[in-house]
Structure formats: C-alpha cells, structure tokens
Amino acid sequence: MSDTMIQDQAGVSAPAPGLPELDLCVSGEIADTIIASGLTDRPVGDLVETVMSRLVAAGVPLARMLVGFRILHPLFDGMTISWTDESGVEVEYFQSLSEDNPDFTLSPFYWMLKEGQPELRLRLDRDTTVDRFPLLQRLRGEGFTGYLARVVSFGDKPMKVGTTDGLAISWSTKAQEGFSARDLSIMQQILAPLSLALRVLIKDQIAKNALNAFHGPLVGERILSGTIKRGDGERLTAALWYSDLRNSTGLADALSVEGFLELLNVYFDCAAGAVIEEGGQVLDIVGDAILAFFPVERSGDEAAATAALNAAVKAQERLAAAKVRACACAKEITFGVGVHFGDVVFGNAGTRERLKFGVIGRAVNEVARTQDMSKLLGQPIVATDEVVRRARADAGLRLNDMGLHDLRGIPAAKRLWALRHSTGAALANGR
C-alpha cells in the first residue's frame, strides 16, 4: 500500500522532529482541555466538539473527524461520533458490525483491524489505495485530500474485529497540501489524552446502556448515583401499570422454545413498548408479567395517571396493529392490563450478596389484583377509581363503571372501571 506507516516501539506515531515550542504549547493546551472535559459528566459529543474547535483554532485544517467503537447494547453493536466543519457533531448507532455487513468489511477500520495496522495515512487525491474503500472514494469525490486513521487499544493486546476494548479514530482535510508535518504532530500528541478521555466516557456510556436496558433509566440513574446499599430507597407516588399474558403455560407447552420466545418479544413490544412510548418506566419483567410505573415527581398526578391509562390503550392498539400485519405470533396473544395509583417504596432489598432495586408496598399488590379482575370481568383493561379520577378530563378516555369489587388480599372493595378502546383493539382481544 502507498500510505506511510511511522511507528515507535510502543506502536504510537512519533511526532515530527523539531516541532516549534509554540506548537508544543498548543498541543499541550489542547491536551489539558481534553483532560478537563474528560473529568466532567458531559456527553461524549461535547468532548469531540470541544477538541475539534480547538484544533481548528490552532490552524489544523480539519474538515472531518470520526471516532467509532463497539458498545454493549441489546439493540446495537457499535456507535460512531462524527464531526464536520459544516454540520458539527452527529451520533449514529449501528445494529451490526459483523463480517456479514459489507459497510463494515469495506471500511478502512476493518482492514486495519484485520491486518493489525494501527495507523493508515493517505493522500486521498493521489494514492491508489483509496480505490479499495468506498468511504475514501466518497471523501475524495467531496474534495478531501488528506486522511489519517488510528486504531487505539485499551490494553496490552492489539484490537481485533469484534473486541470492545478500544476505538478507531480518523481525521480528514480538504487543504490542498493535505496534512503538514505540524498538523500530524499536533494530532498525534493529543491522541493519548483524547483516547483516555474517550475511554472513560465510552465505559460510562456502556455502563449506562447496560443498566438502562436491564433495569430502566430511572433505576439505572439511581444505581449510578450511588443508591446501591441494601435498604437505600425512598417513598414515591406513581401511577402503576401491570400486564399479564393470557394462557402463557399452554403457549409455552405448544410452541418450540424459539417460537415461544418470539411470541413473548412481540407481546413485550406491544405492552412494554407502549409504556416506554408514554414516558413510563418498566420496572420488572417476571416471566410474562410486566410491572411498570409513571412517577409523579416529574410530571404531577394528572399527567402520570393519564399517561398510564393511555399506555394501556396503546398496548392493545399495538397488538391489533400486529394482527392486521398478519404477524404469526400476534394471533395467539391476548393480555390484560391493570392500572392503579398509589404510594410505593422504591429501593433496594434482598440479601447482602444479591440485591434487587424495585417497588414494594400495598399499591403494587393492588395493581396486580386489578389486572386479575380484567380476566374475571372479561375486559382487556381495568383501572381503579384512584387512577381514573386523577386523569385529565379532556383525555378522551372511554370508561365504563364496573362498580365495587373485592380484590383478593385487599381489605376494602374498590370501584373499578373498564377502559374501552377502538374496534380494532377489541377484535385483537377476541371481543
């Protein structure tokens, strides 16, 4: 290949000799800025924006920068943060960074990982190597002239395809002369502090992604803020939401493991997806039951109650839409939803070795029993009087008064309401 590879024994490109003292001060000041930014809790995009603006102000003719890394996330394999002098910072997530994805395998980063090359430096307007990579061909067509890419490992071992412990970064310019020795030296000198700051922020982002995916953002925020000891918690007022899949045992027996898991995921997309869409928090998924809540601390009683009831309607509408699309799993799915309003204890409980952050209290039992009544009353959605009378009067909710009912294990009878929905949703539940 016609690019130049210059490395010292540590695998890091050496700065150009004889760099003026002024330029050493410039790169040192940028490095200090990077370290200061890395010590804050600002988004990683802010760090990239700060670094690029400082580099451009120092005379480095940058027009594009991209940093990419793999993340631990149930929906995405990787994430890139790009900067251009025209659009600023943009963040993009990728579902697949595997060898089955040609967008990845035809990228310069993939070649560098496969060949064990930590650096790739090219003149885009001259080097024939550019023809191997669609991305570089596109950059050349847009007037870019110089390209510098680095792969940085977060450890002693070189990065490989599929590993998460590292990042790849590239800089591009449209300057007629490409990158000068001064430009390269400044970028190379800030690479170590920039990679360190990015590593901290990336690890933090991965931790947040994992906590949010498995515990929800409300619980994730509290865990990261230090609410992690047994007995830590608080009392909250919330609209509570509980759904349960009908005939789950029969479905599990009748379907293959893969088929039953596919059905469960369709059900969760309908039910839990509606909760998330309305701003609620999915607290727990136990088997095929979903416990969620809409805390009032941020929105108030009326907004929380209305959102919880709307989520119940939307959950049934999502199921109806899935059946209209002739989703094979959806035709076997029916579920009931109970909605309630009350106080809960929100915090950590368990053994010293195994803790669970969740909600407990009478209101949790009441919402579960309310959902049980949806089956007995033959109604897909049943809500208590506590949540209905707090909802907005103009919310357009269609309610039927079902009278007073005794709930199993609850001392006082409760007035229950059936929440009516569209014809499509009614058909989705076989009514």
Tab-separated table of C-alpha atoms in Angstrom, residues 128-284:
chain	number	residue	atom	x	y	z
A	128	THR	CA	-4.445	4.286	-5.494
A	129	THR	CA	-5.217	2.536	-2.182
A	130	VAL	CA	-8.246	4.817	-1.954
A	131	ASP	CA	-9.942	2.743	-4.673
A	132	ARG	CA	-10.226	-0.186	-2.262
A	133	PHE	CA	-12.517	1.648	0.149
A	134	PRO	CA	-15.909	3.107	-0.872
A	135	LEU	CA	-15.781	5.576	2.022
A	136	LEU	CA	-12.455	7.015	0.920
A	137	GLN	CA	-13.666	7.194	-2.681
A	138	ARG	CA	-16.631	9.234	-1.463
A	139	LEU	CA	-14.404	11.542	0.557
A	140	ARG	CA	-12.140	12.031	-2.447
A	141	GLY	CA	-15.168	12.927	-4.549
A	142	GLU	CA	-16.184	15.510	-1.932
A	143	GLY	CA	-12.820	17.242	-2.203
A	144	PHE	CA	-10.932	15.724	0.719
A	145	THR	CA	-7.191	15.425	0.201
A	146	GLY	CA	-5.643	14.029	3.389
A	147	TYR	CA	-6.689	11.159	5.667
A	148	LEU	CA	-5.195	9.872	8.919
A	149	ALA	CA	-6.710	6.947	10.851
A	150	ARG	CA	-5.601	5.307	14.085
A	151	VAL	CA	-6.728	2.226	15.987
A	152	VAL	CA	-6.213	2.544	19.741
A	153	SER	CA	-6.367	-0.474	22.043
A	154	PHE	CA	-7.432	-0.101	25.682
A	155	GLY	CA	-4.882	-2.590	26.927
A	156	ASP	CA	-1.745	-4.546	26.090
A	157	LYS	CA	-3.265	-6.609	23.283
A	158	PRO	CA	-3.947	-5.209	19.800
A	159	MET	CA	-7.566	-4.694	18.836
A	160	LYS	CA	-9.272	-7.372	16.782
A	161	VAL	CA	-12.573	-7.468	14.927
A	162	GLY	CA	-15.319	-7.996	17.493
A	163	THR	CA	-13.472	-6.738	20.560
A	164	THR	CA	-14.869	-3.838	22.584
A	165	ASP	CA	-11.688	-2.714	24.316
A	166	GLY	CA	-10.583	0.086	22.040
A	167	LEU	CA	-11.594	2.638	19.461
A	168	ALA	CA	-10.821	3.797	15.940
A	169	ILE	CA	-10.435	7.425	15.000
A	170	SER	CA	-9.878	9.263	11.721
A	171	TRP	CA	-9.163	12.840	10.666
A	172	SER	CA	-9.645	14.262	7.177
A	173	THR	CA	-8.769	17.554	5.496
A	174	LYS	CA	-9.615	19.426	2.300
A	175	ALA	CA	-6.442	21.509	2.383
A	176	GLN	CA	-4.679	21.434	-0.970
A	177	GLU	CA	-1.401	20.292	0.567
A	178	GLY	CA	-3.089	17.694	2.785
A	179	PHE	CA	-1.837	17.374	6.355
A	180	SER	CA	1.510	19.023	7.081
A	181	ALA	CA	4.118	17.603	9.440
A	182	ARG	CA	2.962	20.169	12.018
A	183	ASP	CA	-0.687	19.076	11.660
A	184	LEU	CA	0.206	15.414	12.058
A	185	SER	CA	2.392	16.062	15.062
A	186	ILE	CA	-0.272	18.068	16.914
A	187	MET	CA	-2.935	15.410	16.244
A	188	GLN	CA	-0.591	12.637	17.313
A	189	GLN	CA	0.344	14.415	20.527
A	190	ILE	CA	-3.260	14.809	21.608
A	191	LEU	CA	-4.175	11.240	20.634
A	192	ALA	CA	-3.241	9.717	24.005
A	193	PRO	CA	-5.207	12.161	26.212
A	194	LEU	CA	-8.111	12.124	23.753
A	195	SER	CA	-8.217	8.322	23.748
A	196	LEU	CA	-8.056	8.253	27.544
A	197	ALA	CA	-10.918	10.739	27.873
A	198	LEU	CA	-12.957	8.864	25.278
A	199	ARG	CA	-12.279	5.598	27.068
A	200	VAL	CA	-13.702	6.984	30.315
A	201	LEU	CA	-16.774	8.386	28.574
A	202	ILE	CA	-17.290	5.251	26.464
A	203	LYS	CA	-17.082	2.977	29.508
A	204	ASP	CA	-19.540	5.258	31.282
A	205	GLN	CA	-21.886	5.131	28.291
A	206	ILE	CA	-21.651	1.327	28.142
A	207	ALA	CA	-22.498	1.110	31.855
A	208	LYS	CA	-25.497	3.405	31.392
A	209	ASN	CA	-26.662	1.457	28.335
A	210	ALA	CA	-26.496	-1.852	30.193
A	211	LEU	CA	-28.227	-0.527	33.306
A	212	ASN	CA	-30.948	1.204	31.312
A	213	ALA	CA	-31.572	-1.850	29.139
A	214	PHE	CA	-31.878	-4.284	32.043
A	215	HIS	CA	-33.265	-2.035	34.792
A	216	GLY	CA	-34.741	1.021	33.056
A	217	PRO	CA	-33.362	4.582	33.103
A	218	LEU	CA	-34.922	5.548	36.450
A	219	VAL	CA	-33.307	2.641	38.279
A	220	GLY	CA	-30.105	2.990	36.252
A	221	GLU	CA	-29.729	6.642	37.218
A	222	ARG	CA	-30.177	5.850	40.891
A	223	ILE	CA	-27.682	2.984	40.842
A	224	LEU	CA	-25.040	5.121	39.113
A	225	SER	CA	-25.692	7.961	41.551
A	226	GLY	CA	-24.813	5.693	44.482
A	227	THR	CA	-28.148	4.268	45.653
A	228	ILE	CA	-26.715	0.759	45.852
A	229	LYS	CA	-26.742	-0.301	49.509
A	230	ARG	CA	-29.303	-2.657	50.973
A	231	GLY	CA	-32.072	-0.537	52.445
A	232	ASP	CA	-31.402	2.505	50.251
A	233	GLY	CA	-34.644	3.848	48.848
A	234	GLU	CA	-37.463	6.351	49.002
A	235	ARG	CA	-41.230	6.616	49.031
A	236	LEU	CA	-42.777	7.643	45.713
A	237	THR	CA	-46.265	8.343	44.434
A	238	ALA	CA	-46.964	6.892	41.000
A	239	ALA	CA	-49.483	5.547	38.542
A	240	LEU	CA	-48.874	1.790	38.486
A	241	TRP	CA	-49.304	-0.444	35.452
A	242	TYR	CA	-49.401	-4.241	35.298
A	243	SER	CA	-49.986	-6.580	32.364
A	244	ASP	CA	-50.146	-10.344	32.088
A	245	LEU	CA	-50.149	-12.668	29.088
A	246	ARG	CA	-53.132	-14.993	28.845
A	247	ASN	CA	-52.608	-18.776	28.567
A	248	SER	CA	-48.832	-18.460	28.791
A	249	THR	CA	-48.402	-22.008	30.143
A	250	GLY	CA	-50.396	-23.504	27.292
A	251	LEU	CA	-48.486	-21.467	24.730
A	252	ALA	CA	-45.140	-22.495	26.234
A	253	ASP	CA	-46.159	-26.161	26.010
A	254	ALA	CA	-47.472	-25.891	22.448
A	255	LEU	CA	-44.635	-23.877	20.904
A	256	SER	CA	-40.948	-24.523	20.416
A	257	VAL	CA	-38.540	-22.620	22.641
A	258	GLU	CA	-37.697	-20.279	19.776
A	259	GLY	CA	-41.359	-19.835	18.882
A	260	PHE	CA	-42.394	-19.035	22.441
A	261	LEU	CA	-39.568	-16.535	22.902
A	262	GLU	CA	-40.563	-14.861	19.628
A	263	LEU	CA	-44.154	-14.624	20.858
A	264	LEU	CA	-43.015	-13.154	24.167
A	265	ASN	CA	-40.980	-10.497	22.386
A	266	VAL	CA	-43.997	-9.486	20.274
A	267	TYR	CA	-46.070	-9.231	23.459
A	268	PHE	CA	-43.366	-7.194	25.221
A	269	ASP	CA	-43.106	-4.870	22.222
A	270	CYS	CA	-46.845	-4.270	22.448
A	271	ALA	CA	-47.158	-3.872	26.216
A	272	ALA	CA	-43.821	-2.583	27.496
A	273	GLY	CA	-43.288	-0.665	24.265
A	274	ALA	CA	-46.466	1.325	24.912
A	275	VAL	CA	-45.315	2.129	28.456
A	276	ILE	CA	-41.994	3.465	27.218
A	277	GLU	CA	-43.685	5.432	24.427
A	278	GLU	CA	-45.834	7.204	27.040
A	279	GLY	CA	-42.835	8.023	29.230
A	280	GLY	CA	-43.271	5.277	31.815
A	281	GLN	CA	-40.656	3.082	33.445
A	282	VAL	CA	-40.669	-0.703	33.010
A	283	LEU	CA	-39.541	-1.842	36.443
A	284	ASP	CA	-39.753	-5.588	36.180
